[in-house]
């Protein structure tokens, strides 16, 4: 076979395999036997081995490929990814409809109701029809680049289907929900239980955990799937859909899986009927649903209704009541968390509830147990309310026998015997209901801090889970997070039930964590009010850890998204000499204190303070290059056009941003003019 013949055959095979994948994974209507499919697939593999020039990232053979990553890169969404306001009652739905009608007086409103899928929001970017980048929602503006992981999901087209002779849209962002099927979730948990690994609390956590795997080969083993329900940025498509139903049809034609069922409604009554109808069928879907999403159908009307800072005004999520189960309360234990909080935990007769078996549930605090008069031996109602941890919500008094025993809350720390206190105000919304252990060296607190440091969302140290951390603390090898960096192989391998290989893996993970970005370290320290989102905000505002701790409360609040309470907490944390010592030991341990997210404030330069928006394809510069040039000259690049925009840089096939710029009278320039302004 010569190259040209190979090229033609390659194109044929790719097209054919893609058709079969779509039939199997999106339409659930297989069109070929497994054997014949494998034959085509292997022919393609052989061809690509023989002619490596033919191999492109969107080939069906490249679904699982690439090296494990050290860390996910961050990507900026071209349009922010917002969330939805929630409602729980019929009254709320009526209020919502009235509210939107007030924003659009005299307009006839048409609504779409679709299932609210309990998964993870993601963004898929297609450039000229090819899948180039997929990311998590993150903080709504920037997310993790999980392209390689998303490629393993067969219902995500690697290349958009387009009609013959129709050129694919220049830029398309598609929004959807990645989920683990209910069946896949149960299977995965059964496997994890058998392997002695911690089970996932719900399919959403399992999906999130799967997508955060750094090795795509592990992701490919998880039965992940996707449903798409929205668009982000679209450029170079003259016939864009104008309504949600048209958009879903378009996305379906492009090769995506869209929601199982949708309903059209014209009034609040019709909406409530649709919500009820969805509730009747939703348990049959392959994915877990926790509500109904109501959306205005017309995009023009959406534009008028607009957005709040967090969510669209034209959409709302109706949440179904959480499912409950009844079971016997066998006992109550008290757990001590990393902040010293004592949490009473219900030990339950195991019971099955929405996809998993529950044997423990939170009882919140002492007052809660007293107010509900919950006694050991009672039959209790438990509920999974969207939260990870199930809760005891009530006692079934009718089942009381008189043999139940009241619970006496401990008067000292059950872990270390130290004094406990209910002083208010330690935590947000904590009016003194939480008992806390006052001993910072309490082994439970030490373990909690170490587990938090090792957690996936923080320093991400593989193997640093409950079991190992308990051993490390018990044997006295480690008493704080800096201690991890002094561990030797013989220390770890010497622990009970620890092989040399696992020990080595864990220490490799510890060593790798030295390079983590600053925000992970900040989050890992467990400073009050510094969650992952706040840690990232600090990482954007400060170049190094030392800069963060050198800043005053005022300087900290100058940083975007950092308020007074957070700033106080950071300053207070660093005021403690023990914490300052810890930082010095981490420095000696060789940890990275620099922030890759750092965005210096508007620099001096010819474009200082100017805001740019890019649209369309520029003649010579790539989007990233243009952005770099603007930023180097002191300017900022924003993803959407507003009154604050100074310049829109328009290239070929510019989209709706150009229209908006014209409407708002924003100055429109081309690449040449941009280069001139940059002083190039
Ligand atoms: S639309 C700007 N539609 O729910 C509106 N979201 O609570 C964007 N979700 O972040 C969301 N099913 O992760 C939309 N049919 C659906 C959905 C859905 C699930 C998730 C999504 C979103 C969250 C908001």
XYZ file of C-alpha atoms and ligand atoms in Angstrom:
704
model
C 0.000 0.000 0.000
C 1.447 3.379 -0.882
C 0.918 6.455 1.260
C -2.006 7.817 -0.717
C -3.847 4.525 -0.591
C -3.137 4.259 3.122
C -4.432 7.759 3.662
C -7.684 7.010 1.876
C -8.191 3.738 3.744
C -7.370 5.472 7.021
C -10.045 8.091 6.424
C -12.571 5.364 5.593
C -11.775 3.370 8.723
C -11.896 6.405 10.992
C -15.272 7.365 9.581
C -16.675 3.874 9.892
C -15.474 3.328 13.466
C -16.790 6.704 14.438
C -20.198 5.766 13.034
C -20.247 2.537 15.018
C -19.116 4.306 18.200
C -21.897 6.835 17.833
C -24.486 4.124 17.219
C -23.276 2.176 20.238
C -22.418 4.831 22.791
C -24.782 7.683 21.943
C -27.795 6.013 20.344
C -27.453 2.692 22.217
C -28.228 0.892 18.936
C -25.200 -1.193 17.980
C -24.758 -1.657 14.244
C -21.925 -4.184 14.196
C -20.753 -7.245 16.115
C -17.919 -6.871 18.623
C -15.736 -9.089 16.471
C -16.184 -7.072 13.312
C -15.617 -3.910 15.267
C -12.355 -5.251 16.668
C -11.254 -6.203 13.178
C -11.746 -2.630 11.915
C -10.057 -1.232 14.983
C -6.993 -3.417 14.559
C -6.732 -2.601 10.904
C -6.646 1.053 11.887
C -4.018 0.416 14.562
C -1.802 -1.440 12.082
C -2.182 1.259 9.484
C -1.177 3.942 11.966
C 1.797 1.887 13.050
C 2.919 1.609 9.457
C 2.193 5.251 8.595
C 2.570 7.249 11.807
C 1.993 10.469 9.846
C -1.677 9.504 9.689
C -2.093 9.504 13.430
C -4.003 12.513 14.772
C -5.317 13.131 18.307
C -8.906 12.683 17.126
C -8.322 9.161 15.815
C -10.489 6.507 17.529
C -7.261 4.772 18.569
C -6.260 7.774 20.651
C -9.124 7.625 23.157
C -6.774 6.258 25.799
C -3.327 7.650 25.363
C -0.772 10.001 26.713
C 1.352 9.893 29.820
C -0.010 10.256 33.336
C 0.035 13.919 34.291
C 1.764 15.480 37.287
C -0.990 18.012 37.729
C -3.824 19.420 35.628
C -3.192 22.622 33.738
C -5.672 25.424 34.319
C -7.825 26.649 31.450
C -9.899 29.753 31.226
C -13.466 29.290 29.958
C -14.274 31.595 27.057
C -17.691 32.177 28.646
C -18.124 31.841 32.415
C -19.771 28.643 33.659
C -22.537 29.686 36.001
C -24.607 27.676 38.408
C -28.359 27.615 39.023
C -30.551 28.886 41.833
C -32.404 26.092 43.607
C -36.044 25.867 44.632
C -37.811 23.250 46.672
C -41.517 24.136 46.515
C -44.326 24.674 44.040
C -44.707 28.176 45.448
C -41.097 28.940 44.490
C -41.768 27.797 40.939
C -44.763 30.135 40.661
C -42.737 33.015 42.110
C -39.977 32.331 39.618
C -42.372 32.399 36.651
C -43.863 35.687 37.890
C -40.417 37.149 38.371
C -39.324 36.329 34.832
C -42.646 37.540 33.412
C -42.003 40.905 35.126
C -38.631 41.114 33.404
C -40.338 40.387 30.081
C -43.730 42.084 30.242
C -45.977 41.531 27.194
C -43.889 38.538 26.092
C -45.284 35.052 25.713
C -42.954 32.765 27.594
C -42.186 29.206 26.634
C -40.287 26.945 29.035
C -38.312 23.759 28.734
C -38.079 21.278 31.590
C -35.236 18.757 31.558
C -33.695 16.371 34.078
C -31.107 17.752 36.464
C -28.323 15.219 36.146
C -26.308 14.551 39.270
C -22.826 14.647 37.819
C -20.061 17.089 37.110
C -20.390 20.136 34.860
C -17.785 20.218 32.121
C -16.921 22.327 29.111
C -15.907 20.863 25.740
C -14.106 23.038 23.213
C -14.190 22.203 19.503
C -12.058 24.088 17.024
C -13.068 23.634 13.406
C -14.983 20.546 14.418
C -12.179 18.867 16.359
C -12.305 18.286 20.118
C -9.324 20.244 21.448
C -9.921 20.948 25.105
C -12.185 19.747 27.903
C -12.299 21.201 31.377
C -14.081 21.109 34.704
C -16.212 24.022 35.879
C -13.666 24.904 38.546
C -14.529 28.271 40.017
C -16.657 29.145 36.975
C -13.917 31.160 35.274
C -11.060 28.684 35.230
C -11.123 24.923 35.534
C -8.825 21.902 35.299
C -7.767 20.813 31.821
C -9.003 17.201 31.736
C -8.919 16.748 27.950
C -7.110 13.387 28.008
C -9.584 12.017 30.549
C -12.607 13.210 28.598
C -11.266 11.660 25.401
C -11.795 8.262 27.019
C -15.573 8.868 27.102
C -16.847 7.322 23.896
C -20.028 9.405 23.711
C -17.930 12.571 23.369
C -17.329 12.918 19.634
C -13.659 13.425 18.838
C -14.821 15.172 15.683
C -18.200 16.793 15.187
C -20.550 15.203 12.685
C -21.362 17.690 9.995
C -23.334 17.476 6.824
C -21.437 16.757 3.625
C -19.905 19.940 2.321
C -20.849 21.859 5.456
C -17.785 23.407 7.035
C -17.634 22.809 10.778
C -18.139 25.705 13.145
C -14.897 27.600 13.814
C -15.226 27.552 17.579
C -17.799 25.774 19.689
C -18.031 25.343 23.441
C -20.494 22.681 24.552
C -21.623 22.359 28.155
C -22.808 19.181 29.775
C -22.734 16.837 32.697
C -20.376 13.888 33.038
C -21.786 11.139 35.187
C -21.216 7.582 36.264
C -24.181 5.359 35.460
C -26.095 4.056 38.473
C -25.029 0.542 37.563
C -21.425 1.567 37.051
C -21.436 3.275 40.422
C -22.613 0.187 42.277
C -20.099 -2.004 40.472
C -17.254 0.405 41.184
C -18.140 0.568 44.876
C -18.388 -3.207 45.119
C -14.894 -3.463 43.616
C -13.537 -0.839 45.961
C -15.059 -2.543 48.959
C -13.504 -5.855 47.917
C -10.122 -4.154 47.532
C -10.408 -2.535 50.959
C -10.626 0.923 49.425
C -12.930 3.667 50.598
C -16.285 3.633 48.810
C -17.686 6.691 47.045
C -20.627 8.327 48.792
C -22.622 8.924 45.614
C -22.315 8.777 41.815
C -21.385 12.459 41.634
C -18.360 11.998 43.894
C -17.423 8.899 41.960
C -17.581 10.815 38.670
C -15.558 13.682 40.132
C -12.992 11.280 41.572
C -12.722 9.491 38.248
C -12.188 12.639 36.198
C -9.493 13.830 38.611
C -7.340 10.754 37.969
C -4.040 11.885 36.541
C -3.651 8.747 34.439
C -6.200 8.520 31.586
C -5.800 4.731 31.561
C -7.490 4.620 34.951
C -10.270 6.889 33.759
C -10.954 4.651 30.779
C -11.860 1.846 33.190
C -14.698 3.839 34.731
C -18.109 3.708 33.043
C -18.405 7.462 32.535
C -20.873 9.033 30.183
C -22.101 12.497 29.278
C -25.284 14.387 28.489
C -25.004 17.872 27.015
C -27.474 20.683 27.618
C -25.914 23.994 26.708
C -23.468 26.144 24.786
C -20.664 28.482 25.727
C -18.803 30.495 23.153
C -19.792 29.938 19.499
C -17.927 31.565 16.620
C -18.259 31.283 12.877
C -21.683 29.654 12.736
C -24.087 31.752 10.699
C -27.078 29.548 11.510
C -26.868 29.372 15.255
C -29.913 27.973 17.024
C -32.179 30.602 18.547
C -33.977 28.370 21.029
C -33.060 25.665 23.499
C -35.041 22.936 21.705
C -33.353 23.828 18.406
C -30.005 23.785 20.143
C -30.576 20.319 21.578
C -31.533 19.070 18.114
C -28.403 20.684 16.685
C -26.152 19.142 19.334
C -27.751 15.777 18.681
C -27.042 16.138 14.973
C -23.435 17.015 15.781
C -23.123 13.655 17.526
C -23.833 14.347 21.209
C -26.088 12.647 23.701
C -28.812 15.039 24.912
C -31.293 14.671 27.834
C -33.562 11.597 27.740
C -36.746 13.613 27.948
C -37.697 17.269 27.817
C -41.061 19.004 28.236
C -42.411 22.218 26.674
C -44.506 24.348 29.043
C -46.372 27.644 28.780
C -47.446 28.303 32.377
C -46.547 27.587 35.990
C -49.254 24.900 36.076
C -47.749 23.170 33.065
C -44.311 23.411 34.650
C -45.520 21.753 37.842
C -47.149 18.992 35.801
C -43.894 18.440 33.885
C -41.892 18.337 37.130
C -44.294 15.666 38.383
C -44.072 13.736 35.105
C -40.279 13.780 35.257
C -40.398 12.512 38.840
C -42.413 9.517 37.606
C -39.848 8.487 34.997
C -36.486 9.678 36.281
C -35.635 6.504 38.189
C -35.493 4.673 34.868
C -32.685 6.859 33.526
C -29.151 5.480 33.533
C -27.981 8.502 35.553
C -28.940 9.747 38.979
C -31.182 12.833 38.917
C -31.863 15.131 41.824
C -34.196 17.635 40.256
C -35.707 19.298 37.237
C -34.118 22.231 35.410
C -36.513 24.878 34.089
C -35.189 27.075 31.267
C -36.642 29.743 29.011
C -36.696 28.345 25.503
C -35.990 31.556 23.571
C -32.389 32.809 23.543
C -33.551 36.336 22.723
C -35.699 36.352 25.869
C -32.802 34.929 27.890
C -30.657 37.832 26.780
C -33.212 40.322 28.104
C -33.712 38.471 31.403
C -29.939 38.430 31.950
C -27.860 37.096 34.828
C -27.022 37.713 38.447
C -23.353 37.329 39.330
C -23.829 33.614 39.944
C -26.742 32.357 37.896
C -29.022 33.126 34.968
C -32.329 34.848 35.781
C -34.066 32.728 33.122
C -33.463 29.332 34.661
C -33.966 27.577 37.974
C -33.487 24.111 39.386
C -36.355 22.419 41.192
C -34.957 19.904 43.681
C -36.957 16.821 44.535
C -37.271 15.981 48.217
C -34.397 13.767 49.321
C -35.226 10.119 49.662
C -35.471 8.720 53.139
C -35.070 5.346 54.757
C -35.820 3.962 58.212
C -33.422 1.868 60.238
C -32.314 1.098 63.790
C -29.854 3.284 65.654
C -27.456 0.774 67.184
C -25.163 3.233 68.891
C -23.575 6.687 68.838
C -19.854 7.339 68.522
C -18.161 10.722 68.708
C -15.614 11.681 66.063
C -12.978 14.366 66.452
C -12.226 16.311 63.274
C -9.143 18.224 62.208
C -10.433 21.447 63.780
C -11.125 19.602 67.015
C -14.907 19.557 66.486
C -16.676 16.665 68.204
C -19.333 15.215 65.890
C -21.764 12.566 67.094
C -22.140 9.821 64.515
C -25.040 7.379 64.308
C -24.015 3.731 63.977
C -26.905 2.237 62.031
C -28.263 -1.113 61.040
C -27.085 -1.058 57.381
C -29.824 0.114 55.000
C -29.933 0.736 51.250
C -30.708 4.296 50.134
C -30.445 5.775 46.607
C -27.601 3.736 45.271
C -25.582 2.829 48.322
C -25.656 1.077 51.653
C -25.597 3.369 54.659
C -24.301 2.292 58.036
C -23.332 5.665 59.513
C -24.960 9.073 59.507
C -24.260 12.399 61.150
C -26.208 13.548 64.194
C -24.718 17.067 63.847
C -24.213 18.044 67.516
C -25.313 17.558 71.102
C -28.271 19.958 70.919
C -29.634 18.240 67.835
C -29.772 14.893 69.614
C -31.468 16.467 72.622
C -34.013 18.495 70.627
C -35.069 15.485 68.569
C -34.858 13.251 71.646
C -32.914 10.652 69.700
C -32.133 7.563 71.812
C -29.974 4.525 71.214
C -32.202 1.683 70.043
C -34.653 4.036 68.324
C -35.879 3.525 64.791
C -34.719 6.635 62.947
C -35.324 8.251 59.578
C -32.212 8.980 57.572
C -31.829 11.107 54.492
C -29.247 11.837 51.828
C -29.782 15.515 51.154
C -27.435 16.126 48.258
C -24.670 16.197 50.850
C -22.075 13.510 50.914
C -22.812 12.483 54.481
C -26.274 11.139 55.217
C -28.070 12.593 58.229
C -30.506 11.354 60.842
C -33.551 13.568 60.380
C -36.110 12.144 62.798
C -37.168 9.497 65.252
C -40.067 7.171 64.460
C -41.776 7.535 67.842
C -44.422 4.938 67.015
C -41.703 2.292 67.096
C -40.464 3.130 70.609
C -40.525 0.211 73.037
C -39.314 1.951 76.168
C -36.029 0.056 76.111
C -34.176 2.855 74.295
C -31.384 4.628 76.150
C -30.650 8.350 76.166
C -27.152 9.339 74.989
C -24.735 11.133 77.307
C -22.433 13.437 75.393
C -18.783 13.075 76.515
C -17.426 15.662 78.954
C -13.865 15.379 77.647
C -12.232 14.628 74.303
C -12.940 10.959 73.531
C -9.639 10.801 71.713
C -7.119 12.378 74.092
C -9.114 13.100 77.258
C -8.401 16.835 77.076
C -10.754 19.605 78.061
C -13.486 20.466 75.549
C -15.289 23.774 75.102
C -18.354 25.129 73.370
C -17.041 28.649 72.912
C -18.939 30.346 70.077
C -17.551 31.994 66.981
C -14.695 29.695 66.085
C -16.363 28.746 62.840
C -18.735 30.540 60.515
C -22.323 30.126 61.707
C -21.056 28.457 64.847
C -23.023 29.982 67.694
C -21.533 27.661 70.224
C -23.280 24.397 69.418
C -20.060 22.606 68.568
C -17.877 21.101 71.279
C -14.190 21.296 70.449
C -11.151 19.564 71.865
C -8.777 22.266 73.113
C -5.576 20.272 72.630
C -3.890 21.114 69.307
C -1.758 17.976 69.674
C -4.826 15.748 69.965
C -3.996 12.727 67.774
C -7.383 12.925 66.035
C -6.738 16.526 65.050
C -3.216 15.713 63.930
C -4.553 12.855 61.797
C -7.312 15.057 60.407
C -4.812 17.730 59.378
C -2.561 15.150 57.733
C -5.423 13.508 55.839
C -6.591 16.901 54.657
C -3.075 17.779 53.468
C -2.822 14.507 51.498
C -6.354 14.768 50.064
C -6.875 14.835 46.327
C -8.140 18.415 46.306
C -5.130 19.579 48.345
C -1.564 18.208 47.975
C -2.874 15.042 46.333
C -0.562 12.470 47.909
C -1.549 9.015 46.754
C -1.815 6.530 49.614
C -2.020 9.196 52.319
C -5.423 8.005 53.473
C -6.919 7.197 56.834
C -5.117 3.898 57.418
C -1.559 5.007 56.727
C -1.981 8.359 58.465
C -3.235 6.589 61.588
C -0.134 4.358 61.620
C 2.223 7.272 61.041
C 0.755 9.207 63.945
C 0.389 6.218 66.258
C 4.025 5.200 65.833
C 5.103 8.777 66.442
C 6.825 8.989 63.055
C 4.855 12.076 62.056
C 3.154 14.709 64.162
C 2.465 17.393 61.565
C 2.489 17.818 57.787
C 6.132 18.920 57.660
C 7.036 15.577 59.230
C 6.011 13.798 56.032
C 9.020 15.296 54.247
C 11.508 13.772 56.692
C 10.207 10.205 56.308
C 12.604 7.564 54.994
C 11.870 4.373 53.118
C 12.746 2.218 56.112
C 10.394 4.308 58.305
C 7.441 3.653 56.050
C 8.271 0.118 54.930
C 8.672 -0.807 58.589
C 5.005 -0.141 59.293
C 2.630 -3.038 59.762
C 1.050 -4.442 56.590
C 3.145 -2.099 54.450
C 5.094 -3.568 51.560
C 8.208 -1.953 50.174
C 6.420 -1.179 46.909
C 3.530 0.672 48.573
C 5.986 2.494 50.799
C 7.976 3.584 47.780
C 4.805 4.735 45.987
C 3.724 6.768 48.960
C 7.135 8.430 49.305
C 7.167 9.171 45.572
C 3.812 10.880 46.115
C 5.218 12.864 49.032
C 8.226 13.913 46.930
C 6.004 14.890 43.994
C 3.844 17.017 46.285
C 6.805 19.353 46.851
C 6.191 20.768 43.397
C 2.460 21.432 43.841
C 1.213 24.887 43.102
C 0.883 27.349 45.965
C -2.919 27.254 46.154
C -2.862 23.533 46.989
C -0.406 24.141 49.801
C -2.492 27.021 51.145
C -5.628 24.908 51.037
C -3.778 21.954 52.563
C -2.739 23.977 55.609
C -6.374 23.978 56.676
C -6.525 27.641 57.611
C -10.043 28.538 58.752
C -12.131 29.909 55.830
C -9.424 29.085 53.280
C -11.149 26.523 51.066
C -9.888 25.571 47.614
C -11.631 28.530 45.942
C -10.176 31.064 48.386
C -6.741 29.442 48.101
C -6.874 29.891 44.321
C -7.897 33.524 44.740
C -4.867 34.042 46.992
C -2.711 32.265 44.413
C -3.918 34.694 41.744
C -3.284 37.714 43.946
C 0.129 36.829 45.371
C 3.326 35.524 43.788
C 4.601 33.557 46.794
C 3.595 32.175 50.165
C 5.825 34.745 51.818
C 3.934 37.523 50.040
C 0.632 36.120 51.319
C 1.862 36.063 54.908
C 3.608 39.430 54.651
C 0.331 41.071 53.611
C -1.787 43.055 56.063
C -5.548 42.564 56.335
C -6.007 45.576 54.026
C -3.581 44.243 51.455
C -5.264 40.855 51.543
C -8.721 42.307 50.978
C -7.342 44.227 47.998
C -7.106 40.833 46.374
C -10.176 39.856 44.374
C -12.646 37.568 46.208
C -10.895 37.966 49.572
C -13.087 39.481 52.266
C -12.381 40.770 55.751
C -13.171 37.500 57.575
C -10.812 35.481 55.393
C -8.064 38.101 55.625
C -8.321 38.162 59.437
C -8.145 34.404 59.548
C -4.994 34.254 57.397
C -3.247 36.911 59.474
C -4.296 35.225 62.707
C -3.062 31.829 61.531
C 0.359 33.210 60.748
C 0.409 35.056 64.072
C 0.712 31.710 65.847
C 4.425 30.921 66.379
C 3.760 27.196 65.939
C 2.362 27.822 62.492
C 5.298 30.044 61.553
C 7.663 27.262 62.585
C 5.706 24.822 60.479
C 6.146 27.049 57.434
C 9.898 27.229 58.012
C 10.104 23.457 58.217
C 8.140 23.132 54.977
C 10.581 25.569 53.386
C 13.507 23.441 54.581
C 11.691 20.399 53.222
C 12.017 21.956 49.779
C 8.342 22.696 49.070
C 7.368 25.032 46.294
C 6.085 28.364 47.667
C 5.477 30.007 44.268
C 2.110 30.519 42.606
C 1.630 29.581 38.969
C -1.765 31.291 39.054
C -0.315 34.662 39.979
C -1.671 37.444 37.809
C 0.167 40.666 38.453
C -2.111 43.672 38.731
C -2.428 45.929 35.690
C 1.183 46.516 34.817
C 2.694 49.622 33.403
C 2.829 49.583 29.622
C 1.185 51.156 26.588
C -2.079 49.251 27.273
C -2.186 49.643 31.066
C -5.764 49.279 32.332
C -7.225 48.555 28.896
C -9.636 45.660 28.497
C -9.656 43.634 25.262
C -11.960 40.954 23.881
C -10.798 38.633 21.100
C -13.170 37.168 18.526
C -12.733 35.188 15.336
C -9.515 33.865 13.820
C -6.709 36.412 13.524
C -4.518 36.275 10.405
C -1.216 35.439 12.126
C -1.621 35.342 15.894
C -3.130 32.424 17.792
C -5.533 33.333 20.605
C -2.898 32.559 23.245
C -0.278 34.643 21.440
C -2.557 37.641 21.125
C -3.444 37.336 24.818
C 0.234 37.175 25.777
C 1.028 40.287 23.727
C -1.827 42.257 25.279
C -0.888 41.206 28.791
C 2.783 41.960 28.188
C 1.749 45.491 27.234
C -0.209 45.830 30.490
C -3.682 45.121 29.109
C -6.245 42.535 30.142
C -8.186 40.062 28.030
C -11.767 39.343 28.961
C -14.067 36.658 27.575
C -17.198 38.709 27.031
C -18.009 42.131 25.659
C -19.486 44.711 28.028
C -19.548 48.459 28.456
C -16.196 48.149 30.224
C -14.524 46.682 27.132
C -12.095 49.113 25.474
C -11.334 47.182 22.279
C -12.723 44.181 20.454
C -10.086 42.565 18.245
C -11.978 40.927 15.394
C -10.643 38.336 12.966
C -12.213 36.135 10.309
C -15.562 34.545 11.116
C -16.084 36.727 14.167
C -19.229 35.779 16.077
C -21.824 37.338 18.315
C -19.200 39.310 20.249
C -18.704 41.486 17.194
C -22.443 42.206 16.992
C -22.497 43.050 20.670
C -19.483 45.365 20.308
C -21.250 47.188 17.492
C -24.409 47.476 19.568
C -22.514 48.888 22.545
C -20.330 51.126 20.401
C -17.093 49.467 21.551
C -14.074 50.221 19.377
C -13.377 47.370 16.941
C -9.836 46.813 15.674
C -7.964 44.232 13.601
C -4.723 42.398 14.294
C -2.560 45.064 12.655
C -4.010 47.775 14.828
C -3.561 45.540 17.898
C 0.119 45.035 17.123
C 0.530 48.762 16.662
C -1.116 49.475 20.040
C 1.133 46.896 21.702
C 4.059 48.845 20.376
C 5.248 45.941 18.219
S -27.894 24.323 32.852
C -26.209 28.588 33.323
N -29.021 21.928 32.710
O -26.561 21.705 37.700
C -26.910 27.304 33.547
N -27.410 22.311 34.399
O -26.984 23.608 39.848
C -26.017 26.156 33.473
N -26.922 20.364 35.784
O -23.644 23.561 37.144
C -26.579 24.873 33.881
N -28.296 18.972 34.769
O -23.631 21.035 36.629
C -28.145 22.715 33.359
N -30.063 19.869 32.445
C -29.184 20.639 33.079
C -28.411 20.167 34.156
C -27.538 21.048 34.802
C -27.405 19.115 35.728
C -25.951 20.861 36.763
C -24.806 21.672 36.209
C -24.899 23.012 36.865
C -25.646 22.684 38.116
C -26.347 23.905 38.666
